[in-house]
Amino acid sequence: MIQAFLQRFARWLDRPFFPWKRLVIGFSLADFALGNWLLFRQYRVLSKASVPKALENQVDKSTFDKSQEYGRAKAKFGFVSSIFNEVKSYVILYLDAYPRIWAFTGLLLARYAPARFSGEITQSLVFVFLFSFIDLIVGLPFSYYHSFVLEEKFGFNKMTVKLWVTDMIKSQALTIAFGVPIGSAFLSIIKRTGQSFFYYLWLFMLVVQVSAITIYPILIVPLFNKLTPLKPGPLKESVEALASKLKFPLTELQVIDGSKRSSHSNAYFTGLPWKKKIVIYDTLLEKSSDKEVTAVLAHELGHWKMGHTTKLLAISQLHLFYIFSLFSVFINNNSLYESFGFHNERPVLIGFLLFNNILAPTDEMLKLLMNILTRRMEYEADDFAVQQGYTAELGASLIKLQIQNLSSMDADWLYSSFHHSHPILTERLKAMNWSADQKVKDKTDGEKADKSLDNQTPLVAADREL
């Protein structure tokens, strides 16, 4: 029934001379206009000179001013990047870059590749890697500026140029190593299963996602970072006690050397349902007390306890099924291919790329809906940590993360709705019923910090928005 409806819809959409290219360019311009209007609204908030009332006792004026300056610098960078990307997209579409590069890859294979590597699937893979490589080269100045100018200026960048280049090489190697088999299987499934391909493609991608969740912490992370067991001590005992209390299947507790790239902090858990690993960034340990780190992990384990990760995985699967089933409507759309310069060929990969351009307007609405959902989950995870008795510590950690990341202290409500998956700091503190008359203290205060916690006086700050 679903398949019959999709086929009728496909026939209705395949209209000769339909202006698909103009439609896609129009969608792109509309998205560009919306994004920069929202950025302008946020920039006005970032130009304010006074600390939000809820943070007056926690954030001094100089820190607030630096945070605002950092926010404005990122906004300007985002604006310039968006202009560049919009011009690049327009050039690609207007100059028919897709058919030109597709024809070039065909010539490359015909001239240099053995006969057994000829065919649409091989050409599609070469097309993707060549297109991605060109995109990478063109975007290098922005990547360099972001790490070695913008982040360097505000003291966050810890990378060397050598590490930056090494990371890119490793990323490209991994893209080829995993992209070739996955891409080949993706295209083969579509070719071999006819109009019902979206069912099989959806099941295949489910297997890929579950496999990635398993493989990523074991094979990928160690290629970029060093993981070491958390040393025995009060923190390890505290985390293990919390995990035991919640019946969290903790098998490993590790520290990752995030400081070699950035001073931002994080903590996360990963693994199979019956075998989990908790990873803590060394920068978080450096800036936070043991009780604050435990509070951060209580928040993260709240996500696990309430099944947030599983729910998000299920939503992503529904979204994939929707995308693949809708793609079946466009896969043989002659007018779509012809609008973009493909008059004699109908490569499946090209069809998928063009289809995604048409689908782009729904991305903003999906992002908005997902942000509403994830914000709710963040409130629930905060509340979970509060129920475990970590109100003071979690509030202090959130403030620390805000200060040391120089995260924006306030946000335009509409910009935040589209761009922030987490509520802003003042919203989270209010939801937790957290308040403090004294300024949050730093870990360097040592014993004074621990005593202030015992007396329910919140502590310092850490390094990333949870």
Short mmCIF file of C-alpha atoms in Angstrom, two decimals, residues 14-398:
data_model
loop_
_atom_site.label_atom_id
_atom_site.label_comp_id
_atom_site.label_asym_id
_atom_site.label_seq_id
_atom_site.Cartn_x
_atom_site.Cartn_y
_atom_site.Cartn_z
CA ASP A 14 8.01 13.74 -12.83
CA ARG A 15 6.95 16.70 -14.97
CA PRO A 16 8.95 17.71 -18.05
CA PHE A 17 10.75 21.05 -17.79
CA PHE A 18 9.86 21.46 -14.11
CA PRO A 19 12.36 24.06 -12.73
CA TRP A 20 13.96 21.91 -10.05
CA LYS A 21 17.23 23.86 -10.11
CA ARG A 22 15.53 27.20 -9.50
CA LEU A 23 13.52 25.59 -6.72
CA VAL A 24 16.65 24.26 -4.99
CA ILE A 25 18.47 27.58 -5.34
CA GLY A 26 15.42 29.34 -3.92
CA PHE A 27 15.34 26.96 -0.95
CA SER A 28 19.04 27.57 -0.37
CA LEU A 29 18.66 31.35 -0.43
CA ALA A 30 15.70 31.20 1.93
CA ASP A 31 17.67 29.05 4.35
CA PHE A 32 20.62 31.45 4.10
CA ALA A 33 18.35 34.43 4.84
CA LEU A 34 16.72 32.71 7.82
CA GLY A 35 20.04 31.61 9.29
CA ASN A 36 21.59 35.07 9.11
CA TRP A 37 18.48 36.83 10.38
CA LEU A 38 18.62 34.58 13.44
CA LEU A 39 22.36 35.26 13.76
CA PHE A 40 21.68 39.01 13.64
CA ARG A 41 19.15 38.65 16.47
CA GLN A 42 21.73 36.75 18.52
CA TYR A 43 24.45 39.31 17.73
CA ARG A 44 22.32 42.03 19.31
CA VAL A 45 22.13 39.96 22.50
CA LEU A 46 25.91 39.46 22.36
CA SER A 47 26.35 43.23 22.24
CA LYS A 48 24.73 43.81 25.62
CA ALA A 49 27.00 45.28 28.27
CA SER A 50 25.35 44.08 31.49
CA VAL A 51 25.53 40.64 33.13
CA PRO A 52 22.17 38.80 33.25
CA LYS A 53 20.56 39.38 36.63
CA ALA A 54 20.52 35.68 37.52
CA LEU A 55 24.33 35.52 37.17
CA GLU A 56 25.32 38.81 38.78
CA ASN A 57 26.75 37.08 41.86
CA GLN A 58 28.59 34.44 39.85
CA VAL A 59 30.16 36.18 36.84
CA ASP A 60 32.37 39.25 37.07
CA LYS A 61 32.18 42.01 34.47
CA SER A 62 35.52 41.23 32.80
CA THR A 63 34.59 37.55 32.31
CA PHE A 64 31.19 38.54 30.93
CA ASP A 65 32.77 41.02 28.52
CA LYS A 66 35.22 38.40 27.28
CA SER A 67 32.38 35.91 26.85
CA GLN A 68 30.43 38.46 24.81
CA GLU A 69 33.50 39.22 22.70
CA TYR A 70 34.03 35.50 22.04
CA GLY A 71 30.40 35.10 21.08
CA ARG A 72 30.57 38.04 18.66
CA ALA A 73 33.77 36.67 17.13
CA LYS A 74 32.10 33.29 16.51
CA ALA A 75 29.03 35.02 15.09
CA LYS A 76 31.13 37.03 12.64
CA PHE A 77 32.99 33.87 11.62
CA GLY A 78 29.67 32.09 11.15
CA PHE A 79 28.35 34.93 9.00
CA VAL A 80 31.40 34.95 6.70
CA SER A 81 31.36 31.14 6.51
CA SER A 82 27.68 31.13 5.57
CA ILE A 83 28.28 33.63 2.76
CA PHE A 84 31.15 31.53 1.43
CA ASN A 85 29.11 28.31 1.61
CA GLU A 86 26.13 29.94 -0.09
CA VAL A 87 28.28 31.23 -2.94
CA LYS A 88 29.95 27.82 -3.23
CA SER A 89 26.57 26.05 -3.41
CA TYR A 90 25.33 28.50 -6.03
CA VAL A 91 28.45 28.02 -8.17
CA ILE A 92 28.14 24.22 -7.92
CA LEU A 93 24.53 24.31 -9.06
CA TYR A 94 24.76 27.14 -11.59
CA LEU A 95 27.88 25.80 -13.33
CA ASP A 96 26.57 22.22 -13.35
CA ALA A 97 29.50 20.98 -11.27
CA TYR A 98 27.79 17.65 -10.59
CA PRO A 99 27.65 16.48 -14.25
CA ARG A 100 31.10 17.91 -14.97
CA ILE A 101 32.79 16.08 -12.09
CA TRP A 102 30.76 12.94 -12.85
CA ALA A 103 32.00 12.98 -16.45
CA PHE A 104 35.58 13.60 -15.26
CA THR A 105 35.48 10.60 -12.90
CA GLY A 106 34.17 8.49 -15.77
CA LEU A 107 37.15 9.51 -17.91
CA LEU A 108 39.57 8.78 -15.05
CA LEU A 109 38.22 5.26 -14.61
CA ALA A 110 38.13 4.57 -18.34
CA ARG A 111 41.75 5.65 -18.74
CA TYR A 112 43.44 4.36 -15.60
CA ALA A 113 41.26 1.79 -13.82
CA PRO A 114 41.14 -1.94 -14.67
CA ALA A 115 38.01 -3.07 -16.48
CA ARG A 116 36.67 -4.90 -13.41
CA PHE A 117 36.41 -1.54 -11.59
CA SER A 118 34.21 0.03 -14.24
CA GLY A 119 30.54 0.62 -13.54
CA GLU A 120 28.24 3.04 -11.77
CA ILE A 121 29.08 2.01 -8.20
CA THR A 122 32.84 2.50 -8.62
CA GLN A 123 32.31 5.78 -10.42
CA SER A 124 29.94 6.94 -7.67
CA LEU A 125 32.54 6.23 -4.97
CA VAL A 126 35.27 8.04 -6.89
CA PHE A 127 32.88 10.95 -7.45
CA VAL A 128 32.11 11.24 -3.72
CA PHE A 129 35.75 11.09 -2.63
CA LEU A 130 36.88 13.54 -5.32
CA PHE A 131 34.06 15.96 -4.51
CA SER A 132 34.75 15.67 -0.77
CA PHE A 133 38.48 16.23 -1.31
CA ILE A 134 37.84 19.38 -3.33
CA ASP A 135 35.45 20.58 -0.62
CA LEU A 136 38.08 19.87 2.04
CA ILE A 137 40.78 21.82 0.20
CA VAL A 138 38.48 24.78 -0.43
CA GLY A 139 37.48 24.85 3.23
CA LEU A 140 41.02 24.66 4.67
CA PRO A 141 41.40 28.43 5.22
CA PHE A 142 38.23 28.49 7.34
CA SER A 143 39.29 25.44 9.33
CA TYR A 144 42.73 26.94 9.94
CA TYR A 145 41.31 30.32 10.94
CA HIS A 146 38.83 28.76 13.35
CA SER A 147 41.48 26.73 15.21
CA PHE A 148 44.59 28.91 14.99
CA VAL A 149 43.14 32.40 14.99
CA LEU A 150 39.70 32.49 16.61
CA GLU A 151 40.11 29.71 19.20
CA GLU A 152 43.78 30.65 19.74
CA LYS A 153 42.88 34.25 20.51
CA PHE A 154 40.62 33.21 23.37
CA GLY A 155 42.97 30.54 24.73
CA PHE A 156 41.05 27.42 23.70
CA ASN A 157 43.18 25.95 20.93
CA LYS A 158 45.82 23.45 22.06
CA MET A 159 46.55 21.88 18.67
CA THR A 160 49.73 22.25 16.69
CA VAL A 161 49.64 22.57 12.92
CA LYS A 162 51.19 19.11 12.72
CA LEU A 163 48.36 17.60 14.80
CA TRP A 164 45.79 19.50 12.74
CA VAL A 165 47.18 18.06 9.51
CA THR A 166 47.53 14.58 11.03
CA ASP A 167 43.90 14.62 12.15
CA MET A 168 42.78 15.51 8.62
CA ILE A 169 44.83 12.70 7.10
CA LYS A 170 43.47 10.18 9.59
CA SER A 171 39.92 11.39 8.99
CA GLN A 172 40.29 11.02 5.24
CA ALA A 173 41.80 7.55 5.61
CA LEU A 174 38.91 6.47 7.84
CA THR A 175 36.40 7.94 5.40
CA ILE A 176 37.84 5.80 2.61
CA ALA A 177 38.22 2.68 4.80
CA PHE A 178 34.60 2.74 5.95
CA GLY A 179 33.07 4.68 3.06
CA VAL A 180 34.01 2.21 0.33
CA PRO A 181 32.25 -0.87 1.79
CA ILE A 182 29.30 1.07 3.19
CA GLY A 183 28.85 3.13 0.02
CA SER A 184 29.14 0.05 -2.18
CA ALA A 185 26.56 -1.82 -0.11
CA PHE A 186 24.26 1.23 -0.06
CA LEU A 187 24.22 1.50 -3.85
CA SER A 188 24.10 -2.28 -4.41
CA ILE A 189 21.00 -2.61 -2.24
CA ILE A 190 19.21 0.06 -4.26
CA LYS A 191 20.24 -1.54 -7.55
CA ARG A 192 19.24 -5.09 -6.59
CA THR A 193 16.00 -4.65 -4.65
CA GLY A 194 13.89 -2.60 -7.07
CA GLN A 195 11.19 -0.17 -5.92
CA SER A 196 11.08 -1.66 -2.42
CA PHE A 197 14.75 -0.80 -1.82
CA PHE A 198 13.95 1.59 1.04
CA TYR A 199 12.94 -1.26 3.37
CA TYR A 200 16.27 -3.05 2.88
CA LEU A 201 18.26 0.16 2.93
CA TRP A 202 16.71 1.15 6.23
CA LEU A 203 17.59 -2.22 7.82
CA PHE A 204 21.13 -1.97 6.47
CA MET A 205 21.66 1.50 7.95
CA LEU A 206 20.31 0.29 11.30
CA VAL A 207 23.02 -2.38 11.33
CA VAL A 208 25.62 0.24 10.33
CA GLN A 209 24.58 2.59 13.15
CA VAL A 210 24.59 -0.11 15.82
CA SER A 211 27.97 -1.33 14.55
CA ALA A 212 29.35 2.21 14.65
CA ILE A 213 28.26 2.61 18.28
CA THR A 214 30.23 -0.55 19.07
CA ILE A 215 33.31 0.14 16.94
CA TYR A 216 33.78 3.87 17.56
CA PRO A 217 35.08 3.76 21.15
CA ILE A 218 37.19 0.67 20.51
CA LEU A 219 38.85 1.47 17.17
CA ILE A 220 38.29 5.12 16.25
CA VAL A 221 38.79 7.11 19.46
CA PRO A 222 42.26 5.61 20.20
CA LEU A 223 43.45 6.79 16.77
CA PHE A 224 42.99 10.40 17.86
CA ASN A 225 43.28 10.37 21.64
CA LYS A 226 44.98 8.51 24.45
CA LEU A 227 42.72 6.77 26.97
CA THR A 228 44.01 5.82 30.42
CA PRO A 229 42.22 4.23 33.39
CA LEU A 230 41.04 6.68 36.05
CA LYS A 231 43.43 6.46 39.00
CA PRO A 232 42.13 4.93 42.24
CA GLY A 233 40.89 7.53 44.69
CA PRO A 234 37.80 9.33 46.00
CA LEU A 235 36.52 10.24 42.51
CA LYS A 236 36.69 6.69 41.20
CA GLU A 237 35.00 5.39 44.34
CA SER A 238 32.29 8.05 44.07
CA VAL A 239 31.55 7.32 40.39
CA GLU A 240 31.54 3.55 40.93
CA ALA A 241 29.19 3.94 43.90
CA LEU A 242 26.81 6.07 41.81
CA ALA A 243 26.90 3.56 38.93
CA SER A 244 26.24 0.69 41.33
CA LYS A 245 23.36 2.55 42.94
CA LEU A 246 21.74 3.15 39.53
CA LYS A 247 22.57 -0.38 38.29
CA PHE A 248 24.54 1.15 35.42
CA PRO A 249 26.62 -1.66 33.79
CA LEU A 250 29.95 0.12 34.21
CA THR A 251 32.95 -1.94 33.07
CA GLU A 252 35.54 0.79 32.37
CA LEU A 253 36.24 4.25 33.76
CA GLN A 254 38.75 6.16 31.65
CA VAL A 255 40.32 9.57 31.18
CA ILE A 256 40.82 11.02 27.68
CA ASP A 257 43.53 13.55 26.82
CA GLY A 258 41.21 16.16 25.33
CA SER A 259 43.64 18.89 26.43
CA LYS A 260 45.95 18.16 23.51
CA ARG A 261 43.43 19.77 21.17
CA SER A 262 41.29 22.10 23.25
CA SER A 263 40.70 23.37 26.77
CA HIS A 264 36.97 22.60 26.44
CA SER A 265 35.72 19.73 28.62
CA ASN A 266 33.27 16.88 28.46
CA ALA A 267 32.29 13.52 29.91
CA TYR A 268 30.26 10.80 28.26
CA PHE A 269 29.35 7.13 28.35
CA THR A 270 29.33 4.66 25.50
CA GLY A 271 29.10 0.94 24.76
CA LEU A 272 26.62 -1.88 24.43
CA PRO A 273 23.54 -2.13 26.68
CA TRP A 274 25.21 -4.67 28.98
CA LYS A 275 28.75 -3.23 28.88
CA LYS A 276 29.29 0.51 29.33
CA LYS A 277 32.33 2.74 29.51
CA ILE A 278 32.51 6.21 31.10
CA VAL A 279 35.06 8.61 29.62
CA ILE A 280 36.07 11.82 31.41
CA TYR A 281 38.09 14.59 29.77
CA ASP A 282 41.30 15.49 31.58
CA THR A 283 40.33 19.16 31.34
CA LEU A 284 37.19 18.46 33.37
CA LEU A 285 39.27 16.78 36.09
CA GLU A 286 41.66 19.70 36.12
CA LYS A 287 38.98 22.34 36.63
CA SER A 288 36.41 20.58 38.82
CA SER A 289 36.22 19.04 42.25
CA ASP A 290 35.54 15.32 42.63
CA LYS A 291 31.97 15.99 43.72
CA GLU A 292 31.34 18.24 40.73
CA VAL A 293 32.64 15.61 38.30
CA THR A 294 30.32 13.09 39.95
CA ALA A 295 27.46 15.56 39.53
CA VAL A 296 28.26 15.87 35.82
CA LEU A 297 28.18 12.09 35.50
CA ALA A 298 24.93 11.92 37.48
CA HIS A 299 23.44 14.14 34.78
CA GLU A 300 24.83 11.90 32.02
CA LEU A 301 23.62 8.73 33.74
CA GLY A 302 20.22 10.39 34.02
CA HIS A 303 20.08 10.30 30.23
CA TRP A 304 20.79 6.56 30.37
CA LYS A 305 18.32 5.85 33.19
CA MET A 306 15.48 7.56 31.34
CA GLY A 307 16.32 5.91 28.02
CA HIS A 308 17.09 9.14 26.18
CA THR A 309 19.81 7.56 24.02
CA THR A 310 17.49 4.73 22.99
CA LYS A 311 14.67 7.17 22.20
CA LEU A 312 16.94 9.32 20.04
CA LEU A 313 18.16 6.22 18.20
CA ALA A 314 14.54 5.20 17.53
CA ILE A 315 13.72 8.70 16.27
CA SER A 316 16.74 8.64 13.97
CA GLN A 317 15.54 5.32 12.54
CA LEU A 318 12.08 6.72 11.85
CA HIS A 319 13.70 9.70 10.18
CA LEU A 320 15.88 7.46 8.01
CA PHE A 321 12.89 5.39 6.95
CA TYR A 322 11.07 8.58 6.01
CA ILE A 323 14.06 9.81 3.97
CA PHE A 324 14.61 6.51 2.14
CA SER A 325 10.94 5.99 1.36
CA LEU A 326 10.62 9.54 0.05
CA PHE A 327 13.79 9.07 -2.00
CA SER A 328 12.04 6.25 -3.84
CA VAL A 329 9.72 8.95 -5.21
CA PHE A 330 12.62 10.87 -6.78
CA ILE A 331 15.08 8.13 -7.74
CA ASN A 332 13.74 7.84 -11.32
CA ASN A 333 12.55 11.41 -11.76
CA ASN A 334 13.77 12.32 -15.26
CA SER A 335 12.91 16.02 -14.94
CA LEU A 336 15.01 16.28 -11.78
CA TYR A 337 18.12 14.80 -13.41
CA GLU A 338 17.71 16.89 -16.56
CA SER A 339 17.35 20.10 -14.56
CA PHE A 340 20.85 19.55 -13.23
CA GLY A 341 22.51 18.56 -16.51
CA PHE A 342 22.11 14.77 -16.49
CA HIS A 343 20.40 14.15 -19.82
CA ASN A 344 21.63 10.66 -20.67
CA GLU A 345 22.49 9.14 -17.29
CA ARG A 346 20.55 8.60 -14.05
CA PRO A 347 23.20 7.81 -11.39
CA VAL A 348 21.57 6.73 -8.13
CA LEU A 349 24.11 8.64 -6.04
CA ILE A 350 23.47 11.87 -7.95
CA GLY A 351 19.73 11.34 -7.50
CA PHE A 352 20.25 11.00 -3.75
CA LEU A 353 22.33 14.21 -3.59
CA LEU A 354 19.75 16.16 -5.57
CA PHE A 355 16.93 14.73 -3.49
CA ASN A 356 18.68 15.94 -0.32
CA ASN A 357 18.87 19.44 -1.78
CA ILE A 358 15.10 19.36 -2.33
CA LEU A 359 14.53 18.02 1.18
CA ALA A 360 16.68 20.76 2.75
CA PRO A 361 13.79 23.07 3.83
CA THR A 362 12.51 20.37 6.17
CA ASP A 363 15.90 20.27 7.92
CA GLU A 364 15.28 23.54 9.76
CA MET A 365 11.90 22.40 11.04
CA LEU A 366 13.35 19.04 12.04
CA LYS A 367 16.19 20.79 13.85
CA LEU A 368 13.67 22.95 15.71
CA LEU A 369 11.57 19.94 16.76
CA MET A 370 14.66 17.98 17.82
CA ASN A 371 15.91 20.91 19.88
CA ILE A 372 12.55 21.05 21.68
CA LEU A 373 12.87 17.34 22.46
CA THR A 374 16.52 17.41 23.55
CA ARG A 375 15.94 20.47 25.74
CA ARG A 376 13.25 18.55 27.54
CA MET A 377 15.66 15.65 27.98
CA GLU A 378 18.30 17.98 29.43
CA TYR A 379 15.84 19.30 31.99
CA GLU A 380 14.95 15.71 32.89
CA ALA A 381 18.62 14.72 33.27
CA ASP A 382 19.25 17.80 35.44
CA ASP A 383 16.27 16.89 37.59
CA PHE A 384 17.59 13.34 37.88
CA ALA A 385 20.94 14.61 39.19
CA VAL A 386 19.07 16.86 41.63
CA GLN A 387 17.12 13.84 42.93
CA GLN A 388 20.43 12.11 43.57
CA GLY A 389 21.42 14.99 45.85
CA TYR A 390 23.71 16.93 43.51
CA THR A 391 21.85 20.23 43.22
CA ALA A 392 24.69 22.40 44.55
CA GLU A 393 27.41 20.54 42.68
CA LEU A 394 25.59 20.43 39.35
CA GLY A 395 24.68 24.12 39.55
CA ALA A 396 28.31 24.95 40.30
CA SER A 397 29.49 22.76 37.43
CA LEU A 398 27.13 24.41 34.96
#
